[in-house]
XYZ file of C-alpha atoms in Angstrom:
725
model
C -26.708 -3.822 14.634
C -29.585 -1.387 14.775
C -27.309 1.631 14.880
C -25.284 0.489 11.908
C -28.252 -0.352 9.770
C -30.035 2.923 10.433
C -27.162 5.017 9.146
C -27.745 4.208 5.475
C -31.432 5.209 5.281
C -30.755 8.251 7.434
C -28.076 9.312 4.991
C -30.444 8.956 2.073
C -33.228 10.852 3.850
C -30.888 13.678 4.702
C -29.940 14.128 1.050
C -33.203 13.405 -0.626
C -35.349 16.200 -2.028
C -38.421 14.480 -3.365
C -40.127 17.584 -4.726
C -41.372 16.947 -8.272
C -39.610 13.588 -8.734
C -41.736 10.951 -10.442
C -39.893 8.024 -8.850
C -41.041 8.960 -5.354
C -44.653 8.961 -6.488
C -44.342 5.241 -7.105
C -42.329 4.405 -3.950
C -41.382 7.093 -1.475
C -39.001 7.324 1.461
C -41.799 7.157 4.023
C -42.890 3.673 3.020
C -45.781 4.736 0.787
C -46.350 5.361 -2.917
C -48.808 4.350 -5.639
C -47.289 0.918 -6.296
C -47.011 0.161 -2.601
C -50.683 0.925 -2.130
C -51.540 -1.283 -5.105
C -49.509 -4.125 -3.569
C -51.537 -3.804 -0.381
C -54.992 -3.507 -1.991
C -54.987 -5.301 -5.366
C -55.709 -9.014 -5.106
C -55.550 -9.781 -8.842
C -51.887 -10.411 -9.653
C -52.390 -10.011 -13.385
C -53.876 -6.560 -12.936
C -51.098 -5.717 -10.518
C -48.437 -6.736 -13.045
C -50.088 -4.646 -15.761
C -50.113 -1.661 -13.423
C -46.417 -2.117 -12.617
C -45.473 -2.487 -16.295
C -47.480 0.575 -17.258
C -46.067 2.797 -14.529
C -42.431 1.617 -14.500
C -41.669 1.083 -18.217
C -41.376 4.842 -19.005
C -38.455 4.986 -16.534
C -36.482 2.242 -18.323
C -34.196 2.131 -21.340
C -35.613 0.189 -24.299
C -38.685 -0.955 -22.393
C -36.614 -2.662 -19.737
C -34.013 -4.289 -21.992
C -31.436 -1.766 -20.798
C -28.666 0.144 -22.532
C -24.864 0.101 -22.496
C -23.417 3.411 -21.398
C -19.759 4.371 -21.414
C -18.262 4.745 -17.927
C -17.160 8.308 -18.727
C -20.769 9.440 -18.247
C -20.904 7.928 -14.769
C -17.508 9.410 -13.905
C -18.519 12.864 -15.103
C -21.731 12.795 -13.059
C -19.947 11.509 -9.953
C -17.185 14.096 -10.241
C -19.710 16.915 -10.587
C -21.402 15.798 -7.362
C -18.037 15.970 -5.641
C -17.903 19.615 -6.707
C -15.496 19.142 -9.579
C -12.669 20.210 -7.277
C -10.679 17.032 -7.615
C -8.606 16.638 -10.796
C -9.505 13.956 -13.291
C -6.677 11.911 -14.808
C -4.405 13.094 -17.601
C -6.515 11.136 -20.073
C -9.400 13.545 -19.616
C -9.502 14.359 -23.335
C -9.952 10.678 -24.133
C -13.012 10.539 -21.896
C -14.428 13.715 -23.414
C -14.143 12.216 -26.904
C -16.325 9.300 -25.767
C -18.878 11.738 -24.411
C -18.941 13.817 -27.580
C -19.238 10.873 -29.995
C -22.099 9.313 -28.024
C -21.336 5.889 -29.444
C -24.045 3.323 -29.992
C -23.734 -0.356 -29.147
C -22.425 -1.123 -32.665
C -19.599 1.417 -32.309
C -18.371 0.148 -28.946
C -14.790 -0.860 -28.296
C -13.835 -4.431 -27.491
C -13.213 -3.668 -23.796
C -16.410 -4.479 -21.840
C -14.991 -2.851 -18.690
C -15.428 0.552 -20.297
C -19.224 0.141 -20.428
C -21.984 -0.530 -17.921
C -25.333 -2.072 -18.833
C -28.065 -0.080 -17.063
C -31.814 -0.372 -17.091
C -33.098 2.724 -15.258
C -32.803 5.992 -17.154
C -30.159 8.474 -16.077
C -32.482 11.435 -15.715
C -35.086 9.456 -13.746
C -32.870 8.391 -10.877
C -33.548 9.441 -7.287
C -31.677 12.230 -5.564
C -28.792 9.955 -4.567
C -28.784 7.872 -7.745
C -31.232 5.168 -6.679
C -33.821 3.230 -8.688
C -37.244 1.960 -7.630
C -35.686 -1.373 -6.682
C -33.319 0.339 -4.256
C -36.269 2.180 -2.728
C -38.005 -1.145 -2.050
C -34.945 -2.620 -0.300
C -34.380 0.639 1.570
C -37.825 0.557 3.181
C -37.428 -3.188 3.832
C -40.974 -4.214 4.741
C -42.714 -7.384 3.595
C -44.820 -5.376 1.145
C -41.759 -3.705 -0.324
C -39.996 -7.067 -0.546
C -42.913 -8.544 -2.517
C -42.925 -5.507 -4.817
C -39.164 -5.866 -5.367
C -39.581 -9.512 -6.363
C -42.335 -8.637 -8.875
C -40.181 -5.890 -10.361
C -37.265 -8.309 -10.791
C -39.449 -10.930 -12.453
C -40.945 -8.353 -14.837
C -37.678 -6.450 -15.519
C -34.765 -8.870 -14.921
C -32.091 -6.400 -16.122
C -33.066 -3.954 -13.376
C -31.550 -6.241 -10.707
C -27.969 -5.110 -11.435
C -28.530 -1.362 -11.472
C -26.462 0.436 -8.870
C -26.542 3.650 -6.871
C -24.930 6.238 -9.113
C -24.258 9.037 -6.654
C -20.832 9.885 -5.245
C -22.006 8.990 -1.746
C -23.255 5.427 -2.381
C -21.798 4.615 -5.804
C -21.777 0.913 -6.687
C -24.210 -0.307 -4.048
C -26.704 -2.776 -5.493
C -29.715 -4.553 -4.068
C -27.599 -7.493 -2.904
C -25.559 -5.225 -0.623
C -28.790 -3.820 0.760
C -30.396 -7.224 1.362
C -27.291 -8.335 3.277
C -27.284 -5.231 5.472
C -31.020 -5.773 6.047
C -30.126 -9.237 7.400
C -32.525 -10.926 4.983
C -31.055 -14.278 3.821
C -34.272 -15.152 1.966
C -34.008 -12.033 -0.189
C -30.277 -12.673 -0.688
C -31.040 -16.144 -2.046
C -33.820 -14.809 -4.259
C -31.498 -12.179 -5.749
C -28.739 -14.718 -6.353
C -31.186 -17.104 -8.017
C -32.260 -14.310 -10.372
C -28.774 -13.347 -11.527
C -27.639 -10.475 -9.328
C -23.950 -9.595 -9.662
C -22.392 -10.942 -6.462
C -19.029 -9.367 -7.345
C -20.363 -5.817 -7.655
C -18.117 -3.365 -5.812
C -19.567 -0.668 -3.591
C -16.977 2.134 -3.333
C -19.018 5.244 -2.661
C -17.768 7.913 -0.291
C -19.981 6.533 2.491
C -18.153 3.184 2.405
C -14.640 4.633 2.238
C -12.144 4.865 5.169
C -12.537 8.217 6.868
C -8.996 9.426 6.192
C -9.307 8.674 2.455
C -12.518 10.563 1.762
C -10.759 13.795 0.807
C -8.338 11.998 -1.513
C -10.991 10.445 -3.779
C -10.312 11.189 -7.454
C -11.648 9.879 -10.755
C -9.828 8.327 -13.683
C -11.156 7.914 -17.198
C -9.427 4.528 -17.486
C -11.580 2.744 -14.924
C -14.927 3.135 -13.202
C -13.723 2.859 -9.605
C -12.267 5.832 -7.752
C -8.601 6.301 -6.849
C -7.682 6.860 -3.200
C -4.429 7.713 -1.440
C -2.126 4.914 -0.331
C -1.741 5.839 3.326
C -4.705 5.035 5.558
C -5.482 3.589 8.976
C -8.492 1.719 7.490
C -10.790 3.221 10.108
C -14.323 3.796 8.841
C -17.772 3.208 10.253
C -18.951 1.410 7.118
C -15.666 0.407 5.486
C -16.808 -3.142 4.800
C -14.663 -4.245 1.877
C -16.901 -3.209 -1.072
C -17.984 -6.726 -2.128
C -21.281 -8.345 -1.009
C -19.418 -11.256 0.566
C -17.322 -8.824 2.607
C -20.489 -6.992 3.670
C -22.026 -10.278 4.846
C -18.908 -11.165 6.824
C -18.640 -7.733 8.452
C -22.266 -7.761 9.623
C -21.737 -11.388 10.733
C -24.465 -12.911 8.571
C -23.183 -16.476 8.486
C -26.103 -17.796 6.429
C -25.579 -15.122 3.791
C -21.867 -15.912 3.701
C -22.568 -19.590 3.112
C -25.131 -18.830 0.399
C -22.750 -16.479 -1.415
C -19.867 -18.937 -1.257
C -22.137 -21.718 -2.512
C -23.076 -19.528 -5.485
C -19.406 -18.976 -6.313
C -18.492 -15.681 -4.649
C -14.699 -15.288 -4.622
C -13.302 -14.431 -1.158
C -9.907 -13.396 -2.582
C -10.979 -10.342 -4.597
C -9.347 -7.054 -3.586
C -10.976 -3.685 -2.962
C -9.662 -0.167 -3.661
C -7.048 -0.559 -0.912
C -6.048 -3.998 -2.105
C -7.690 -5.605 0.904
C -9.329 -8.992 0.628
C -12.092 -10.137 2.934
C -9.431 -11.550 5.270
C -7.829 -8.109 5.601
C -11.223 -6.553 6.326
C -12.026 -9.126 8.996
C -8.671 -8.443 10.661
C -9.510 -4.720 10.706
C -12.968 -5.395 12.161
C -11.725 -8.232 14.442
C -14.337 -10.729 13.255
C -12.654 -13.983 14.234
C -15.597 -16.317 13.669
C -16.150 -15.071 10.107
C -12.387 -15.156 9.513
C -12.157 -18.845 10.347
C -15.297 -19.622 8.339
C -14.015 -17.955 5.182
C -10.591 -19.530 5.655
C -12.336 -22.903 5.529
C -13.963 -21.793 2.242
C -10.585 -21.152 0.613
C -9.775 -17.538 1.489
C -6.012 -17.050 1.153
C -3.678 -15.486 3.727
C -0.802 -14.748 1.353
C -2.373 -11.872 -0.626
C -0.853 -8.430 0.030
C -2.797 -5.180 -0.065
C -1.610 -1.896 -1.586
C 0.556 -1.227 1.461
C 2.292 -4.572 0.978
C 0.632 -6.183 4.000
C -0.753 -9.678 4.319
C -3.543 -10.265 6.853
C -0.888 -11.370 9.366
C 1.200 -8.226 8.873
C -1.922 -6.069 9.042
C -2.920 -7.697 12.333
C 0.546 -6.877 13.689
C 0.415 -3.290 12.453
C -3.042 -2.651 13.949
C -2.222 -4.573 17.160
C -5.056 -7.055 16.683
C -3.473 -9.639 18.982
C -6.334 -12.144 18.909
C -6.400 -12.183 15.112
C -2.596 -12.273 15.002
C -2.417 -15.340 17.258
C -4.982 -17.248 15.222
C -3.372 -16.447 11.860
C -0.012 -17.583 13.229
C -1.627 -20.832 14.343
C -3.285 -21.305 10.948
C 0.047 -20.971 9.133
C 2.105 -23.184 11.423
C 3.200 -26.759 10.693
C 3.260 -29.466 13.351
C 6.320 -31.769 13.257
C 5.830 -34.063 16.190
C 3.869 -34.483 19.397
C 4.952 -36.455 22.425
C 2.555 -36.511 25.354
C 1.679 -32.948 26.257
C 4.656 -31.491 24.383
C 4.455 -30.591 20.704
C 6.919 -29.110 18.209
C 5.566 -26.715 15.600
C 7.181 -24.562 12.953
C 6.217 -20.973 12.162
C 7.130 -19.694 8.664
C 9.490 -16.726 8.909
C 8.753 -15.144 5.538
C 6.150 -12.724 6.903
C 7.305 -12.724 10.526
C 11.044 -12.054 10.511
C 12.672 -8.732 9.606
C 15.251 -10.684 7.578
C 14.009 -11.589 4.108
C 15.177 -14.579 2.080
C 18.021 -12.605 0.449
C 19.085 -10.986 3.724
C 17.484 -7.593 3.085
C 15.461 -5.816 5.761
C 11.729 -6.513 5.480
C 10.079 -3.319 6.733
C 6.621 -4.892 6.352
C 7.385 -7.860 8.601
C 5.137 -8.528 11.556
C 8.104 -8.211 13.917
C 8.793 -4.674 12.669
C 5.189 -3.613 13.226
C 5.101 -5.129 16.702
C 8.408 -3.619 17.828
C 7.884 -0.177 16.323
C 4.176 -0.038 17.148
C 2.988 2.807 19.349
C 0.005 1.047 20.919
C -0.019 -0.643 24.290
C -1.528 -3.733 22.654
C 1.705 -4.201 20.701
C 3.486 -4.973 23.967
C 1.514 -8.179 24.404
C 2.400 -9.475 20.950
C 6.092 -9.963 21.783
C 6.029 -13.581 22.924
C 8.477 -15.938 21.248
C 10.779 -13.304 19.704
C 14.436 -14.308 19.199
C 17.207 -11.713 19.794
C 20.920 -11.670 18.770
C 23.851 -9.303 18.287
C 22.808 -7.182 21.237
C 25.478 -8.037 23.788
C 28.285 -8.107 21.222
C 27.558 -4.565 20.081
C 27.078 -3.399 23.674
C 30.475 -4.847 24.689
C 32.198 -3.225 21.719
C 30.777 0.194 22.578
C 31.682 -0.192 26.274
C 35.323 -0.882 25.366
C 35.315 2.092 23.011
C 33.865 4.355 25.695
C 36.538 3.300 28.209
C 39.262 4.079 25.675
C 37.544 7.362 24.889
C 37.425 8.406 28.570
C 41.057 7.442 29.151
C 42.139 9.576 26.204
C 40.390 12.631 27.617
C 41.315 11.932 31.247
C 45.020 11.969 30.375
C 44.677 15.123 28.294
C 46.685 17.970 29.950
C 44.978 21.265 30.610
C 48.072 23.318 29.745
C 51.623 22.954 28.509
C 53.032 20.130 30.704
C 56.389 21.896 30.828
C 54.786 24.452 33.157
C 54.854 21.958 36.021
C 54.309 24.372 38.877
C 51.672 26.920 38.078
C 52.203 28.719 41.392
C 55.864 29.432 40.552
C 55.253 30.701 37.020
C 55.814 34.398 36.409
C 52.564 36.323 36.754
C 51.484 39.914 36.469
C 48.393 41.824 37.539
C 46.214 43.860 35.229
C 43.239 46.039 35.933
C 39.833 44.580 35.052
C 37.330 47.400 34.464
C 34.369 44.949 34.210
C 34.940 43.513 37.685
C 32.196 44.893 39.954
C 33.503 43.116 43.050
C 34.492 45.378 45.925
C 37.221 42.965 47.052
C 39.658 43.574 44.198
C 40.039 45.069 40.762
C 42.944 42.969 39.440
C 43.420 39.506 37.960
C 46.478 37.296 37.400
C 47.794 36.491 33.922
C 50.698 34.297 32.791
C 53.647 36.182 31.349
C 55.003 33.196 29.417
C 52.845 32.014 26.491
C 51.721 28.366 26.360
C 53.264 26.207 23.650
C 50.456 25.696 21.024
C 51.658 22.203 19.989
C 51.933 20.741 23.473
C 49.313 18.036 22.637
C 51.151 16.756 19.577
C 54.310 15.439 21.244
C 54.940 13.401 24.411
C 56.402 15.385 27.286
C 55.384 13.260 30.288
C 54.971 9.571 31.067
C 51.203 9.926 30.743
C 51.570 11.206 27.188
C 53.054 7.861 26.126
C 49.733 6.281 27.129
C 47.519 9.131 25.941
C 48.790 9.364 22.359
C 48.264 5.643 21.452
C 44.858 5.678 23.133
C 43.888 8.780 21.120
C 44.948 7.040 17.912
C 42.907 3.993 18.918
C 39.916 6.262 19.606
C 40.121 7.698 16.085
C 40.380 4.189 14.613
C 37.317 2.971 16.554
C 35.349 6.054 15.505
C 36.291 5.286 11.923
C 35.035 1.708 12.329
C 31.663 2.962 13.585
C 31.356 5.428 10.698
C 32.320 2.699 8.234
C 29.573 0.493 9.645
C 27.126 3.375 9.205
C 28.250 3.722 5.595
C 27.638 0.006 5.052
C 24.147 0.398 6.476
C 23.379 3.160 4.000
C 24.803 1.080 1.150
C 22.882 -2.101 1.934
C 19.539 -0.751 3.140
C 19.292 2.662 1.468
C 19.132 6.159 2.845
C 15.365 5.954 3.548
C 15.534 3.000 5.930
C 18.744 4.348 7.470
C 17.097 7.693 8.186
C 14.104 5.884 9.725
C 16.519 3.985 11.969
C 18.169 7.208 13.146
C 14.764 8.742 13.797
C 13.771 5.805 15.999
C 17.120 5.827 17.846
C 18.126 9.461 18.579
C 20.993 8.366 20.852
C 22.510 6.477 17.921
C 22.268 9.646 15.854
C 24.143 11.538 18.557
C 26.795 8.809 18.722
C 27.455 8.964 14.988
C 27.774 12.736 15.342
C 30.323 12.177 18.133
C 32.379 9.969 15.796
C 32.363 12.796 13.274
C 33.475 15.233 15.991
C 36.381 12.885 16.837
C 37.545 13.084 13.236
C 37.185 16.864 13.193
C 39.617 16.989 16.131
C 42.399 15.602 13.942
C 42.902 18.791 11.837
C 43.012 20.800 15.073
C 45.742 18.532 16.458
C 47.818 18.664 13.284
C 47.566 22.471 13.076
C 48.182 22.911 16.825
C 44.799 24.651 17.250
C 44.185 23.342 20.750
C 41.238 25.641 21.436
C 39.379 24.392 18.340
C 40.280 20.818 19.312
C 38.939 21.368 22.833
C 35.596 22.541 21.453
C 35.294 19.510 19.168
C 36.325 17.252 22.045
C 33.638 18.656 24.311
C 31.000 18.036 21.632
C 32.324 14.511 21.060
C 32.169 13.457 24.712
C 28.712 15.000 25.186
C 27.331 13.058 22.205
C 29.042 9.773 23.111
C 27.807 9.164 26.651
C 24.034 9.174 25.788
C 24.603 6.125 23.562
C 24.545 4.067 26.762
C 20.844 4.959 27.001
C 20.340 3.158 23.685
C 21.473 -0.125 25.287
C 19.989 0.552 28.722
C 16.534 0.449 27.145
C 16.919 -3.310 26.760
C 17.112 -4.129 30.467
C 14.141 -4.549 32.771
C 15.764 -2.397 35.491
C 16.703 0.643 33.402
C 14.516 0.314 30.312
C 11.361 1.959 31.679
C 13.322 4.937 33.007
C 15.010 5.522 29.654
C 11.612 5.399 27.957
C 10.336 7.902 30.521
C 13.213 10.255 29.709
C 12.512 10.038 25.982
C 8.777 10.504 26.505
C 9.276 13.499 28.793
C 11.713 15.167 26.399
C 9.493 14.653 23.357
C 6.237 15.503 25.107
C 6.323 17.223 28.477
C 9.478 19.310 28.101
C 8.648 20.342 24.542
C 5.231 21.674 25.524
C 6.629 23.254 28.686
C 9.475 25.124 26.979
C 7.179 26.542 24.317
C 5.031 28.232 26.995
C 7.984 28.876 29.303
C 9.932 30.548 26.489
C 7.099 32.994 25.856
C 7.029 34.089 29.503
C 10.824 34.135 29.789
C 11.307 36.368 26.748
C 8.669 38.845 27.896
C 9.745 39.157 31.539
C 13.493 39.128 30.780
C 13.271 42.049 28.389
C 11.114 43.941 30.879
C 13.856 43.429 33.468
C 16.498 44.517 30.962
C 14.739 47.862 30.521
C 14.693 48.365 34.296
C 18.326 47.245 34.870
C 19.984 48.576 31.706
C 21.695 51.449 33.586
C 23.072 49.134 36.295
C 26.400 47.890 34.871
C 27.061 45.432 37.677
C 23.716 43.583 37.231
C 23.314 40.444 35.140
C 20.128 41.919 33.691
C 21.923 44.931 32.211
C 22.253 43.165 28.841
C 19.405 41.539 26.830
C 20.905 38.029 26.697
C 22.151 38.166 30.282
C 18.642 39.144 31.380
C 17.299 35.920 29.881
C 19.990 33.902 31.669
C 19.408 35.567 35.024
C 15.635 34.975 34.954
C 16.195 31.375 33.922
C 18.425 30.939 36.984
C 15.737 32.556 39.136
C 13.183 29.986 37.927
C 15.473 27.279 39.358
C 15.093 28.696 42.868
C 17.735 31.421 43.388
C 15.256 34.129 44.351
C 17.263 35.948 47.061
C 20.202 37.116 44.914
C 17.943 38.551 42.238
C 15.745 40.257 44.825
C 18.835 41.857 46.408
C 19.782 43.296 43.014
C 16.306 44.812 42.793
C 16.809 46.434 46.213
C 19.915 48.206 44.858
C 17.953 49.881 42.051
C 17.872 53.632 42.481
C 14.628 53.977 40.547
C 11.737 51.759 39.379
C 12.340 49.348 42.234
C 8.613 49.121 43.014
C 7.577 48.097 39.499
C 10.557 45.721 39.327
C 9.386 44.008 42.517
C 5.852 43.748 41.130
C 7.082 42.192 37.861
C 9.328 39.845 39.842
C 6.363 38.741 41.982
C 4.172 38.072 38.921
C 7.037 36.107 37.330
C 7.391 33.960 40.444
C 3.672 33.193 40.496
C 3.319 32.378 36.793
C 6.602 30.616 36.115
C 8.219 29.348 39.299
C 4.957 28.385 40.948
C 2.496 27.589 38.152
C 4.523 26.384 35.154
C 7.203 24.495 37.064
C 4.622 22.591 39.111
C 2.594 21.954 35.977
C 5.714 20.401 34.412
C 6.181 18.216 37.474
C 2.553 17.060 37.219
C 2.909 16.246 33.508
C 6.086 14.297 34.176
C 4.293 12.439 36.958
C 1.557 11.376 34.544
C 4.157 10.237 32.007
C 5.935 8.266 34.730
C 2.725 6.516 35.741
C 1.856 5.726 32.133
C 5.225 4.170 31.319
C 5.488 2.406 34.695
C 2.105 0.745 34.115
C 3.361 -0.856 30.905
C 5.342 -3.702 32.405
C 6.586 -5.069 29.070
C 7.794 -1.754 27.651
C 11.429 -2.680 28.351
C 10.886 -5.869 26.317
C 9.778 -3.859 23.289
C 12.768 -1.553 23.726
C 15.077 -4.558 23.777
C 13.549 -5.802 20.546
C 13.862 -2.292 19.104
C 17.585 -2.292 19.908
C 18.028 -5.703 18.324
C 16.370 -4.597 15.081
C 18.476 -1.428 14.946
C 21.663 -3.439 15.481
C 20.485 -6.017 12.951
C 20.264 -3.340 10.279
C 23.946 -2.478 10.728
C 25.248 -5.800 9.364
C 25.425 -7.076 5.791
C 22.626 -9.170 4.220
C 24.955 -12.188 4.232
C 25.532 -11.828 7.971
C 21.789 -11.529 8.556
C 21.147 -14.750 6.664
C 23.800 -16.515 8.730
C 22.220 -15.215 11.927
C 18.795 -16.369 10.754
C 20.119 -19.869 10.114
C 21.134 -20.123 13.767
C 17.569 -19.827 15.061
C 15.554 -21.286 12.172
C 15.268 -24.508 10.219
C 14.945 -25.096 6.489
C 12.092 -27.197 5.117
C 12.206 -29.348 1.995
C 10.426 -26.645 -0.045
C 13.076 -24.054 0.883
C 11.010 -22.173 3.474
C 12.660 -21.264 6.750
C 10.624 -21.826 9.899
C 11.021 -21.094 13.581
C 10.598 -24.380 15.454
C 9.220 -24.094 18.985
C 8.467 -26.778 21.563
C 5.648 -25.976 23.952
C 2.885 -27.504 26.024
C -0.282 -28.523 24.204
C -2.404 -26.815 26.861
C -0.648 -23.503 26.171
C -1.317 -23.787 22.445
C -5.008 -24.528 22.838
C -5.525 -21.865 25.489
C -6.076 -19.112 22.910
C -8.588 -21.158 20.947
C -10.578 -22.101 24.065
C -10.638 -18.477 25.205
C -11.955 -17.313 21.853
C -14.633 -20.003 21.885
C -15.761 -18.843 25.328
C -16.001 -15.248 24.100
C -18.100 -16.283 21.138
């Protein structure tokens, strides 16, 4: 705790410039000051109070009674500290009108949220917007605590003044007393009317990835932040005093605040309640305590996440298990076996109306990229997998048969050896063994694929028609997915399953073969057919991910392609382009060399990197000039590419292999991933029917997943957590 607590005063000291500031003459950052010395030396309390009143009153509005100030003045000051670089809302003119009119209390609007009652004068604040009361809590000695209590008794309104700087905006003395771990001061402040719902949303208490997005709005005092965040922040403690107390694990302060009426269900700038914050910080003991005080688990933050969904997204397995257990219902218990129901509303990807719930805990667990997500997969129910796998296998067999029976030429030319041929001279042939090639004299019939000429064609043509029909069924299913779940979710599905994307492309290629068949353009049809078969076969990898034997290897392939090969080919391409063009310049006069053309030079060096060194070296030996420099360049290329880069790629792939192989449950996540992808391809009505098969309906309409398990297994988590505490 010492490290955390020291960060706040260090931040203030780093920013403070006490030169010429009257406040620091009374109480300074080093623990001294005129009033502090008086507290130490003056024994007469009446004289001490007179001294405090005399010295402090000039710093206060209306002698300590305070003044209501429109929030636009605070916003303007805070925005100027930020540098004025961030835009203020479109209602900027409205805020400026408030500033220009300088309304008095009698001219105020009826909305109290647009005003703040302050006691300490604006122009007398410290360098980071603090008052004398904040200085006392910041130093946090017994003398400063006594001085703070006297100040509060003499000037009660001062207790609710806040830090007014951009860095610590909203922090009041209650926040500071909690961080100081001083329950006695917390109780004193609560007894004297401190605002226990004051929000502290300065830059210092904001998630790290939201700091640059902070903007002001004339409509409300708090800042606006971007929606996307990972909630990581050294002092992101939920803004409210109760959240601060829970995050620093001050149980006594939590109990005092709850006894005074602090609401645990209030939401901060990210929409997080205290329960969300405790999930982020993994504070299980405080989580259970506040749950017993009435903190709710059904509130969603700005990202649409309940505490359970947030625990799944952040892979907080311990918190996830306990929240699941808190929300379960027990139906019966017989001996050591118990039956309990888990509500599916926040867990299952299928919502009540059959739509896909992208914020479900199952989605976050399956699509999570952390190793911890792998250990949150227990108890998941799968369906539809084998049915879709069987359908694709049948389609692939039909597809292969159609191409296997496809003739390579006009079937009427039964004996190629007996067909009339002629010989023509080939000027590009550099072989010394012959300068001629054979060509057919009779042209091939262009429509030979459209009509049956052999017995095999009577099988091939129906199978080809069936292939087109099956491809149409798959594309129709894809269209239904887009219709029911929207293009955004569909595109996310394709991004997570690249082999499915390739398969849908293959179905499109199958349809593009039809115009080629009808117009007898067999060469065009062959090209489309090649693309179709190449994009169809990898779809097996999509299903192979769901088996323990093949799943890890498929994941390794994906990981190596996305990571290792991508990085390798970026560097490899730079070397290949440079060396290949250097070789082209040296070989450009040698017509019989593969390196005599720019593109062929790239191909030849690529082949060399695969290990065919001798053939390329022999071509260098035949050079009439520049053979020495060519050999030198070839040697450097071998060292940098064939020796260094290739072995570096092998090492990277080895690391990837070890990483994936060490995650024993990775195939299980991939299986779940497949199930969710397949689940998205059916209609909402079908999803609801599938959900009914593995869930039960309660009297209140909720659907639950009923599981029977051993009592010892259920209590194991709780006993482990108790031991850790």
